[in-house]
Short mmCIF file of C-alpha atoms in Angstrom, two decimals:
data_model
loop_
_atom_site.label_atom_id
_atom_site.label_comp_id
_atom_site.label_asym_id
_atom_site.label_seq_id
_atom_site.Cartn_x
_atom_site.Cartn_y
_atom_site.Cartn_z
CA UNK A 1 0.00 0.00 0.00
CA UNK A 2 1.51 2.98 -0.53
CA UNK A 3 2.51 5.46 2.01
CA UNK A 4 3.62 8.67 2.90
CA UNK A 5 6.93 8.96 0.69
CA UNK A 6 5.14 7.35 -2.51
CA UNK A 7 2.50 10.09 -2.26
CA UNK A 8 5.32 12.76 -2.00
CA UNK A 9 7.28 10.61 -4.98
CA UNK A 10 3.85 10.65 -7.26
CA UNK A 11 3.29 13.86 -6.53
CA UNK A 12 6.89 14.76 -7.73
CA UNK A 13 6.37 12.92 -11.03
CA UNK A 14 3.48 14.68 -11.56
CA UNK A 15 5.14 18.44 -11.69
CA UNK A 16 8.47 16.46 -13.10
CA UNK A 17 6.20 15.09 -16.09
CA UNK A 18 4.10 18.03 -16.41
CA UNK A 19 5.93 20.86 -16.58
CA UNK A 20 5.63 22.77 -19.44
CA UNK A 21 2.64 20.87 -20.64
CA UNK A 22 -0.47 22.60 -21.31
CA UNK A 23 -4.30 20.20 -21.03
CA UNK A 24 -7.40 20.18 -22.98
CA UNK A 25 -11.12 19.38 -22.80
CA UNK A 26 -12.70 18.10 -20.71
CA UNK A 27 -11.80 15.51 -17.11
CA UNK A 28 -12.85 12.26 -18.41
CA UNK A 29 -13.56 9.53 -15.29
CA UNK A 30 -14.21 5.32 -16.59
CA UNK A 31 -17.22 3.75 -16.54
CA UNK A 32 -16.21 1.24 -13.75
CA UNK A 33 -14.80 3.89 -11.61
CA UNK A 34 -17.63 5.01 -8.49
CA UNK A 35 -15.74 7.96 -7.50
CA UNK A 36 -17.36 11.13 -7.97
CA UNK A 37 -17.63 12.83 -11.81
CA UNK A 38 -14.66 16.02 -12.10
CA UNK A 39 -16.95 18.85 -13.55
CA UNK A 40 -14.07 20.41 -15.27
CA UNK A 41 -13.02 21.34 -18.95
CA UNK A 42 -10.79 24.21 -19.80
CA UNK A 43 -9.63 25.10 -23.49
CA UNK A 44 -6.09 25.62 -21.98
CA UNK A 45 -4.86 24.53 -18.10
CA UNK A 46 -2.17 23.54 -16.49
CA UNK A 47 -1.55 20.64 -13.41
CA UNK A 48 1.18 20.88 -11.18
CA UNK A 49 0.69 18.36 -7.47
CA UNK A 50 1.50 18.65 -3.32
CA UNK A 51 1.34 15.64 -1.18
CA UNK A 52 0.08 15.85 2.62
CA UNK A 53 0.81 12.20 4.65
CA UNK A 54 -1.07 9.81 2.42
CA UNK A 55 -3.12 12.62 0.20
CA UNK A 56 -2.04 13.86 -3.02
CA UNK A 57 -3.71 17.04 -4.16
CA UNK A 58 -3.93 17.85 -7.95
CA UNK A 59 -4.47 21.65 -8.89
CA UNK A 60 -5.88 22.64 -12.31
CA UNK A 61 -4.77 26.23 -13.23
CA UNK A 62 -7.07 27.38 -16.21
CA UNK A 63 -4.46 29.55 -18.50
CA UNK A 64 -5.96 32.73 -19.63
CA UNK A 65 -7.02 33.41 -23.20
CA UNK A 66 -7.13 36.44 -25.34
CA UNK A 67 -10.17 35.43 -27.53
CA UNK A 68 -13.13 37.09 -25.30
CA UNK A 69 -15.31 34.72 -27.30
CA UNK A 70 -13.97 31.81 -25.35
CA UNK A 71 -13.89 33.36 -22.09
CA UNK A 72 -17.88 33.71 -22.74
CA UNK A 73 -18.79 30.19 -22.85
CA UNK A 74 -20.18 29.21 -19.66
CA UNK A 75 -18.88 25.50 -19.85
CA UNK A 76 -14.87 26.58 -19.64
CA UNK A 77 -13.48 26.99 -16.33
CA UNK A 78 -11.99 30.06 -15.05
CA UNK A 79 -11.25 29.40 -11.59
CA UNK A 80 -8.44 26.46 -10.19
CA UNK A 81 -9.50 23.51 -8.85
CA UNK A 82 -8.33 21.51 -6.52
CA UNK A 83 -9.08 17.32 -6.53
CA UNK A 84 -7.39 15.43 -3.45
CA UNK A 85 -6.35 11.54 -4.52
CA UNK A 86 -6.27 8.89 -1.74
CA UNK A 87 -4.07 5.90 -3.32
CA UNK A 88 -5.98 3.02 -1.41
CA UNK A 89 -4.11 -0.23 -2.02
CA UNK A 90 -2.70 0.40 -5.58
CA UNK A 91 -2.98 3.87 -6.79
CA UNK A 92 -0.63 5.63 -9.31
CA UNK A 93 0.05 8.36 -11.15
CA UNK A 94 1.23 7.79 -15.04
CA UNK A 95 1.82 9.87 -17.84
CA UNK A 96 2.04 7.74 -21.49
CA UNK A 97 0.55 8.28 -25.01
CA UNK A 98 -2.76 7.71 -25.49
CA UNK A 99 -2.37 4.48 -27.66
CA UNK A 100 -0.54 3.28 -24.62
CA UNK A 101 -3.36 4.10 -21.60
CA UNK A 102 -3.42 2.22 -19.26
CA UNK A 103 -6.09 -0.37 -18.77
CA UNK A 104 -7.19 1.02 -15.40
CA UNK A 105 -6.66 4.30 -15.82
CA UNK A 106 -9.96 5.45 -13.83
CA UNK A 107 -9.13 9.33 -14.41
CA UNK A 108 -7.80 11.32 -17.14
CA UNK A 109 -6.07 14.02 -18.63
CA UNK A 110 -5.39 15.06 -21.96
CA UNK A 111 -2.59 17.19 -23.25
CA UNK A 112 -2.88 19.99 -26.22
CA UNK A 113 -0.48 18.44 -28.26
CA UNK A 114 -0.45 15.85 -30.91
CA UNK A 115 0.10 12.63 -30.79
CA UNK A 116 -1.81 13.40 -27.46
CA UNK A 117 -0.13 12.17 -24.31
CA UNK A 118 -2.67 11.37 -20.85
CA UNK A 119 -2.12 11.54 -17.63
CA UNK A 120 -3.87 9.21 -15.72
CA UNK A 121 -4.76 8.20 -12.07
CA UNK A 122 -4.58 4.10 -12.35
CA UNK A 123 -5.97 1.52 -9.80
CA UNK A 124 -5.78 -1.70 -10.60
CA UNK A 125 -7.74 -2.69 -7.44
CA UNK A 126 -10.16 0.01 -7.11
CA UNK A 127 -9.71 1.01 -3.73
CA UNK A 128 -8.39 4.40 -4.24
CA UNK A 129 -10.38 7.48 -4.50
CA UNK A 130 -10.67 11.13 -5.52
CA UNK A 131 -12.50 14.38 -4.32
CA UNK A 132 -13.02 17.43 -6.83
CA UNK A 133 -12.76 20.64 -5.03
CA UNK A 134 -11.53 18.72 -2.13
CA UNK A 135 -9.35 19.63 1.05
CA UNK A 136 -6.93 17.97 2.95
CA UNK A 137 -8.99 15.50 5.09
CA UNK A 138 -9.50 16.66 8.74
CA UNK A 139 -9.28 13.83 10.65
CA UNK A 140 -5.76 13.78 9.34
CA UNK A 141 -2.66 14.55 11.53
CA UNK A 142 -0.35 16.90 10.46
CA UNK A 143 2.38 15.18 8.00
CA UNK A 144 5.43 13.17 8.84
CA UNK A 145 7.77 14.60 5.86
CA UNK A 146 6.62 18.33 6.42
CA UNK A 147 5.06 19.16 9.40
CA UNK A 148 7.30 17.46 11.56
CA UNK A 149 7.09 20.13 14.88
CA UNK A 150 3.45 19.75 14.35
CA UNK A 151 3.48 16.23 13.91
CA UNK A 152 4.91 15.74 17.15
CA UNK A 153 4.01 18.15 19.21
CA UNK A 154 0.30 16.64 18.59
CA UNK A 155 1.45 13.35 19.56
CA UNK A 156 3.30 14.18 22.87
CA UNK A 157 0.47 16.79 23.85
CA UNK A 158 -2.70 13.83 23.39
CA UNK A 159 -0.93 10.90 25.09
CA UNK A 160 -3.57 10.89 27.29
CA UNK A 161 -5.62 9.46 24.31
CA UNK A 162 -7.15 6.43 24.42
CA UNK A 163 -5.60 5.46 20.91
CA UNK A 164 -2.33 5.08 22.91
CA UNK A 165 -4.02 2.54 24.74
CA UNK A 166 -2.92 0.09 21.91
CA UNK A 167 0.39 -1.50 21.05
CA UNK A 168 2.42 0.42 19.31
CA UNK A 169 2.89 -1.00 16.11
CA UNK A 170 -1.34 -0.38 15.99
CA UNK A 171 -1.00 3.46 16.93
CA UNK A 172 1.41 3.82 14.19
CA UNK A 173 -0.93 3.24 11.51
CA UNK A 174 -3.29 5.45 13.02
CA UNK A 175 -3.80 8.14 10.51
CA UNK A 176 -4.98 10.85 13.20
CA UNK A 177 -1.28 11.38 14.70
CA UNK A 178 0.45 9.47 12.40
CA UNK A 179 -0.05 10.85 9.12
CA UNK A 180 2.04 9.28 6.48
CA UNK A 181 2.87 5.91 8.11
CA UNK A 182 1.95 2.56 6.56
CA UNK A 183 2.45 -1.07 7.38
CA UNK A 184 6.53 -1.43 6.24
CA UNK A 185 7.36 1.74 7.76
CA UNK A 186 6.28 1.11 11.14
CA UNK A 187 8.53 -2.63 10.64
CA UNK A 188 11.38 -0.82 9.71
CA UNK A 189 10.82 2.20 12.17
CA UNK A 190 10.66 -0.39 15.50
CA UNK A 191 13.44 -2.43 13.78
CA UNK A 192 15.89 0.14 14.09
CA UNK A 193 14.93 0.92 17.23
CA UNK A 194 14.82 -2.82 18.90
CA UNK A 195 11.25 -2.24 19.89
CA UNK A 196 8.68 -4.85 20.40
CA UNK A 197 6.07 -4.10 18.47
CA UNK A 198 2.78 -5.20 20.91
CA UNK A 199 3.92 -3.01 23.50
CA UNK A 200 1.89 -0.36 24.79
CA UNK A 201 2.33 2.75 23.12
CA UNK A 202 1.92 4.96 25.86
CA UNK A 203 5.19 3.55 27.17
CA UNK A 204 7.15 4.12 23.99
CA UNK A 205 6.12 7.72 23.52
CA UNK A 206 5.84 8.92 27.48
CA UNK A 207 9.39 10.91 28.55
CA UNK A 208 9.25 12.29 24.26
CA UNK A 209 9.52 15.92 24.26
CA UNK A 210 7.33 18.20 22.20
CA UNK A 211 10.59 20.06 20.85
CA UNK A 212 12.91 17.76 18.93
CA UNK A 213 16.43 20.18 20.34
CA UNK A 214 18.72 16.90 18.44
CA UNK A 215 17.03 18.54 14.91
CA UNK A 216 17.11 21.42 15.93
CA UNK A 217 21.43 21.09 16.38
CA UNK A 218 21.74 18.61 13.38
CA UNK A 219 20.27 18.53 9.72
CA UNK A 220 18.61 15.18 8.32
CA UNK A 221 21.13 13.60 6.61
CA UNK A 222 19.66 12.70 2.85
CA UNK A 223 21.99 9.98 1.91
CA UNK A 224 20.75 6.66 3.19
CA UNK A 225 22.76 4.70 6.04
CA UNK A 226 22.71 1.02 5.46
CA UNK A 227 22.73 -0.91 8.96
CA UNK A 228 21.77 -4.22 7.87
CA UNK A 229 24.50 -6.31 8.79
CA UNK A 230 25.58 -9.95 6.70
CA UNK A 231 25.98 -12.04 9.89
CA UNK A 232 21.81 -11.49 11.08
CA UNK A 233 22.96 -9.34 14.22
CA UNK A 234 21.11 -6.17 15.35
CA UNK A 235 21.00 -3.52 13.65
CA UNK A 236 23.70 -0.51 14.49
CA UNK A 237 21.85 2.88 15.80
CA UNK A 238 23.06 5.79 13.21
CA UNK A 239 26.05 7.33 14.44
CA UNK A 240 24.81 10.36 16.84
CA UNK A 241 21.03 9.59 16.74
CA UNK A 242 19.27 8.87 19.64
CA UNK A 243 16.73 6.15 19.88
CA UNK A 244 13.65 8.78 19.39
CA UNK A 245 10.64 6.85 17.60
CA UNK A 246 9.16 10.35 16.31
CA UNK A 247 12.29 11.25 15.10
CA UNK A 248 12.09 8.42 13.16
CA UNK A 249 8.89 8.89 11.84
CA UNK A 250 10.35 11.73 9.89
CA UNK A 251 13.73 10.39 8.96
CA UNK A 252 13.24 6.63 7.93
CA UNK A 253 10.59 8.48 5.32
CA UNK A 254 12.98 10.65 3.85
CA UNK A 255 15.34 7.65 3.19
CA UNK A 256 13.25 6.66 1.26
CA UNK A 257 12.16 9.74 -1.03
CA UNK A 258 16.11 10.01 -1.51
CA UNK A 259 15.93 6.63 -2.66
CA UNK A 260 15.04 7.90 -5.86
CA UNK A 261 13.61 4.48 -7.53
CA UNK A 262 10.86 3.25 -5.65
CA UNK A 263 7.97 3.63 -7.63
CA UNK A 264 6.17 6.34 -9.86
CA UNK A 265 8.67 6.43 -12.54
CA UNK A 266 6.87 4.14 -15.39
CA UNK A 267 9.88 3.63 -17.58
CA UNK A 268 12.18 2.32 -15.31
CA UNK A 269 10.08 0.67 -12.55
CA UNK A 270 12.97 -0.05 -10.85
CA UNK A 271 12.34 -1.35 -7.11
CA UNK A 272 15.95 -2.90 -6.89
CA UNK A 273 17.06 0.15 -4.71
CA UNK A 274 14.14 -0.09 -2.47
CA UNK A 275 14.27 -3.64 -1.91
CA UNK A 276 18.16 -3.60 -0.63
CA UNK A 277 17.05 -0.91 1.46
CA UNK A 278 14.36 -2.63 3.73
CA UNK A 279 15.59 -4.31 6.81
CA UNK A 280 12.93 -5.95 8.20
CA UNK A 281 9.04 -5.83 6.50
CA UNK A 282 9.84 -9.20 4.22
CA UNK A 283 13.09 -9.98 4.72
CA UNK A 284 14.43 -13.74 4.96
CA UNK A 285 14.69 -14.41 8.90
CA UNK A 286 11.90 -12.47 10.22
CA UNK A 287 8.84 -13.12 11.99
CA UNK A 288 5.43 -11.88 11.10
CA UNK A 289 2.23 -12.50 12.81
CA UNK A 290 -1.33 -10.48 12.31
CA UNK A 291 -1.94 -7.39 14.57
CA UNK A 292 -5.39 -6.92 16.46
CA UNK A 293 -7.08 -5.02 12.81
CA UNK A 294 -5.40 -8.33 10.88
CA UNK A 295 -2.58 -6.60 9.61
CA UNK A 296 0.82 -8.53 9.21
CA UNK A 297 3.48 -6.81 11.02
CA UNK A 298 7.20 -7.94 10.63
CA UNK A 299 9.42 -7.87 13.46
CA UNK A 300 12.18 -9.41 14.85
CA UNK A 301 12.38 -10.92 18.66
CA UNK A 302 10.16 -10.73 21.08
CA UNK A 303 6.62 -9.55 20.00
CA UNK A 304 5.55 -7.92 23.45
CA UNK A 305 2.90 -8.26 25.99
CA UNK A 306 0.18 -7.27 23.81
CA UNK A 307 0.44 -10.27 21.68
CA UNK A 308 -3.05 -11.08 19.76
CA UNK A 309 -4.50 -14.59 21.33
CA UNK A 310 -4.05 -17.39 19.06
CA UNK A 311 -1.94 -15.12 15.96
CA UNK A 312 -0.45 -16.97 13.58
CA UNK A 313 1.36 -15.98 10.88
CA UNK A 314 -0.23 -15.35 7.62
CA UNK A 315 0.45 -17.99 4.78
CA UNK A 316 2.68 -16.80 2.29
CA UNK A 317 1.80 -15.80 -0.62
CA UNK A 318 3.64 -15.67 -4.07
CA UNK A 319 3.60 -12.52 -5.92
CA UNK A 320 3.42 -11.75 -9.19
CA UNK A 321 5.64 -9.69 -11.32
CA UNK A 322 3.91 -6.74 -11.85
CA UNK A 323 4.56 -6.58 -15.73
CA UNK A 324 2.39 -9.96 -15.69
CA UNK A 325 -0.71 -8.21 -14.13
CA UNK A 326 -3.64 -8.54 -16.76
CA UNK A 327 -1.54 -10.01 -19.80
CA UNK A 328 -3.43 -10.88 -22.52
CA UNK A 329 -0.40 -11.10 -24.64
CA UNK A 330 -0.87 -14.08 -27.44
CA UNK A 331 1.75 -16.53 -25.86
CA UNK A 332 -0.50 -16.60 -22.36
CA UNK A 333 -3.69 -16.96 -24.84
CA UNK A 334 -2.05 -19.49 -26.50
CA UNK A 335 -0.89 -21.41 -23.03
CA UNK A 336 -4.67 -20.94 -21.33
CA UNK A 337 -5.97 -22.40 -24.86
CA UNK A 338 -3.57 -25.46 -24.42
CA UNK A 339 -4.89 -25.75 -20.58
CA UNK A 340 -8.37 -25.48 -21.73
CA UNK A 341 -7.82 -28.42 -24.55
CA UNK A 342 -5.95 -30.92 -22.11
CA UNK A 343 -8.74 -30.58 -19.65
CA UNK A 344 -11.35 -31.07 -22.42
CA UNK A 345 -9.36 -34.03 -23.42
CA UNK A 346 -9.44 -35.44 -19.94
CA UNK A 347 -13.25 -35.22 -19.70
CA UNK A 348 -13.11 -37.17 -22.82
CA UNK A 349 -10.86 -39.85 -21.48
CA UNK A 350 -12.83 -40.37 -18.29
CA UNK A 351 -16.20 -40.74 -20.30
CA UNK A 352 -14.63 -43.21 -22.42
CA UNK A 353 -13.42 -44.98 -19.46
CA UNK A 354 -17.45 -45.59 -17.67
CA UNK A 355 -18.30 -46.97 -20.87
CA UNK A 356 -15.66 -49.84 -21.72
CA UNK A 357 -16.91 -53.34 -21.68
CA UNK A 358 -15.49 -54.74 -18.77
CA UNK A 359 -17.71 -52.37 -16.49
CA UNK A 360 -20.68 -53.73 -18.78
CA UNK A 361 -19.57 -56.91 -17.77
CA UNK A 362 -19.00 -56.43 -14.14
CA UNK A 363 -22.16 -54.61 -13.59
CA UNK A 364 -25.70 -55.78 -14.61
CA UNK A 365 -27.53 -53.36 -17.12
CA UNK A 366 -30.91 -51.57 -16.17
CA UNK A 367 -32.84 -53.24 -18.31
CA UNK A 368 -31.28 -56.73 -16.74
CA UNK A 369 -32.83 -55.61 -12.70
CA UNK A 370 -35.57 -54.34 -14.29
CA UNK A 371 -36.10 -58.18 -16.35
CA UNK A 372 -35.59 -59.81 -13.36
CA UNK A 373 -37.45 -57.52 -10.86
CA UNK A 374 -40.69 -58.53 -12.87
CA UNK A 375 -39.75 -62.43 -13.15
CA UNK A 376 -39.99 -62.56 -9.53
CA UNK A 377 -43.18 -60.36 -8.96
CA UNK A 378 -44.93 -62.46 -11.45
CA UNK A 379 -43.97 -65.35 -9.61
CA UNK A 380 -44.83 -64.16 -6.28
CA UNK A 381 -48.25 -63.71 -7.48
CA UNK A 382 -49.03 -66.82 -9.08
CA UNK A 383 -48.05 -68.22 -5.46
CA UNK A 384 -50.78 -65.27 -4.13
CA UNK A 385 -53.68 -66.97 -6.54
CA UNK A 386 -52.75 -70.51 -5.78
CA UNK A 387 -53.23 -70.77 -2.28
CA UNK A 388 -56.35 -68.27 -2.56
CA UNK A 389 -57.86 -71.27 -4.90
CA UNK A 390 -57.02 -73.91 -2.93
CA UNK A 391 -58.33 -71.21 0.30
CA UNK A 392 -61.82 -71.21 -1.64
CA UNK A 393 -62.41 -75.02 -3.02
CA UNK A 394 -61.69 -76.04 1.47
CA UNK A 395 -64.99 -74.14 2.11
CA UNK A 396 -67.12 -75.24 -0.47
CA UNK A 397 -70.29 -78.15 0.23
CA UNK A 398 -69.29 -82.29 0.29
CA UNK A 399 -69.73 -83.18 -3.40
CA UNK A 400 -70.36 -86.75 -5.53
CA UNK A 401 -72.60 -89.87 -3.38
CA UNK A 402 -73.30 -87.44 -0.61
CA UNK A 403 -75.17 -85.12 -3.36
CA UNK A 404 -77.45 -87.78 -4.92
CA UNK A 405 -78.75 -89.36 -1.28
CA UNK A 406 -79.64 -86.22 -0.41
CA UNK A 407 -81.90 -86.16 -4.10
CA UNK A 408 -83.01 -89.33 -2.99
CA UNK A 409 -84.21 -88.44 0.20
CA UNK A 410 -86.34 -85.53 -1.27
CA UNK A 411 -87.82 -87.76 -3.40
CA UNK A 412 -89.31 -90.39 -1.34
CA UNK A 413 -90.54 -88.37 1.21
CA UNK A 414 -92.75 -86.70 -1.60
#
């Protein structure tokens, strides 16, 4: 998912890619998309992007014409506006041709220029969102790249909150105080800093002062320190830094904006850089169990006293290359057609099987039970009207010589 520095990175590929570049026409949305419609269309504008924790904010600048005839149309926009993106679980910002969109590219816009290039907000899994004439979300906390003072001085001042009830590694993804902060962050933040990650919060942050004074003597350092050591031991503390997890919050972050190739550059998508960089969230020798909201956390050690009951760790799953996702390409048509014919051929095989002789043989036919089912109901009845008959002729009258001295006895007494 991304997090606070891939909002900051999209948002610099946005003014990177756009500069100079003037739009046209109208905001077209997708059909499958169910965030709101971008009532927007400008003969001539301009987009240049901010990022705020996890919210990227787009601003459309309409340019100013000469031609009062254009001004007068009441469907071109003459004021900015401002839509704020939330990325969800796979949101993106690219900038390609228009013979090369994307396939979910769920917002778009065109350049004046020709052959026209689009930029487009794509999300493969739909989860992401966007709010014309939006603002900065309230509920959020100030952010962890550029409002650090503010970021912390919330956080000491509302310890008394009940959200610091909760392990730490569950406050940290709290977007209210920790704006910015996503699932390998906090890893790699309580990695560094040998802390358990289901202990209370409360007891990590107490004794934090409002006032960073170690910034406030030293500037963040933009090159990235690599403390991962070959031999599995623990990780060495930065030369000079104290163990402050708010300071962290900040720093770890800006490691990885100086980074420079995780994500948001769609010609390179180069995560080499960003993968050697991670310590802890999926790396060989760690443990991982779900948190209380069912959200794998990575750590190393001890997991703390606020354990869930009965977690286990999540299966593991294999991923994908992303240049695979939604490949239609005609080598996997032509290996899903071969699948499809094997199993088709299979089916066949197995029918043929139920129907060779020797089964014929073994087992009786329908019509054979049937045959025989009648045989012996025909016979059980003749047995039925047999011993009726023989039933009937036991209580009929004494026949033969008894008979005629009874006609003889009539007679002579006449």
């Amino acid at each position: 998912m991304p997090e606070g520095p891939e909002l900051h990175l999209a948002s610099l590929f946005v003014n990177k890619m756009c500069a100079g570049v003037l739009f046209t026409g109208p905001v077209t949305k997708s059909a499958v998309s169910k965030s709101p419609d971008v009532p927007f269309t400008c003969e001539a504008y301009r987009i240049s992007a901010t990022s705020r924790g996890k919210e990227v904010k787009l601003t459309l600048t309409p340019m100013k014409s000469d031609d009062s005839k254009k001004r007068v149309k009441t469907e071109q926009a003459d004021q900015p506006m401002e839509i704020v993106f939330r990325f969800g679980m796979s949101g993106c910002f690219r900038f390609t041709t228009e013979d090369e969109l994307p396939k979910h590219a769920h917002l778009r816009f065109y350049a004046k220029e020709k052959p026209c290039r689009v930029l487009s907000f794509v999300d493969t899994r739909r989860f992401g969102s966007w709010q014309p004439n939006g603002t900065w979300q309230a509920d959020r906390g100030p952010c962890i790249l550029f409002e650090y003072e503010s970021f912390r001085e919330k956080i000491v001042s509302h310890l008394s909150d009940r959200a610091f009830d909760r392990p730490i590694c569950e406050a940290m993804l709290n977007q209210k105080y920790f704006n910015g902060i996503g699932n390998y962050l906090r890893a790699e933040i309580l990695f560094r800093l040998n802390i358990p990650p289901f202990v209370p919060a409360r007891t990590v942050l107490e004794g934090l002062k409002s006032e960073d004074l170690f910034e406030n003597k030293k500037a963040v350092k933009n090159e990235t320190t690599d403390t991962k050591n070959s031999d599995g031991a623990e990780p060495k503390q930065v030369e000079g830094e104290p163990g402050d997890l708010l300071r962290l919050c900040h720093t770890v972050p800006l490691e990885v904006v100086n980074l420079g190739g995780k994500g948001y550059d769609p010609q390179k998508a180069d995560y080499s850089g960003f993968k050697a960089w991670l310590q802890c969230y999926y790396v060989d020798g760690m443990k991982s169990i779900r948190d209380h909201n069912n959200r794998t956390m990575w750590f190393k050690g001890d997991p703390g006293p606020m354990t869930p009951k009965d977690s286990k760790a999540p299966k593991a799953k294999k991923r994908a290359k992303k240049e695979d996702d939604h490949d239609y390409t005609e080598k996997k048509k032509a290996v899903r057609s071969r699948s499809v014919s094997t199993s088709k051929k299979n089916v066949i095989k197995r029918e043929t099987v139920t129907k060779t002789p020797k089964k014929e043989k073994d087992a009786p036919s329908k019509e054979a039970v049937s045959k025989s089912r009648r045989e012996v109901k025909a016979t059980q009845r003749e047995k039925r009207e047999t011993a009726c008959r023989k039933k009937n002729s036991s209580s009929e009258p004494t026949t033969g010589p008894q008979r005629q001295s009874e006609r003889v006895t009539r007679q002579n007494s006449k």
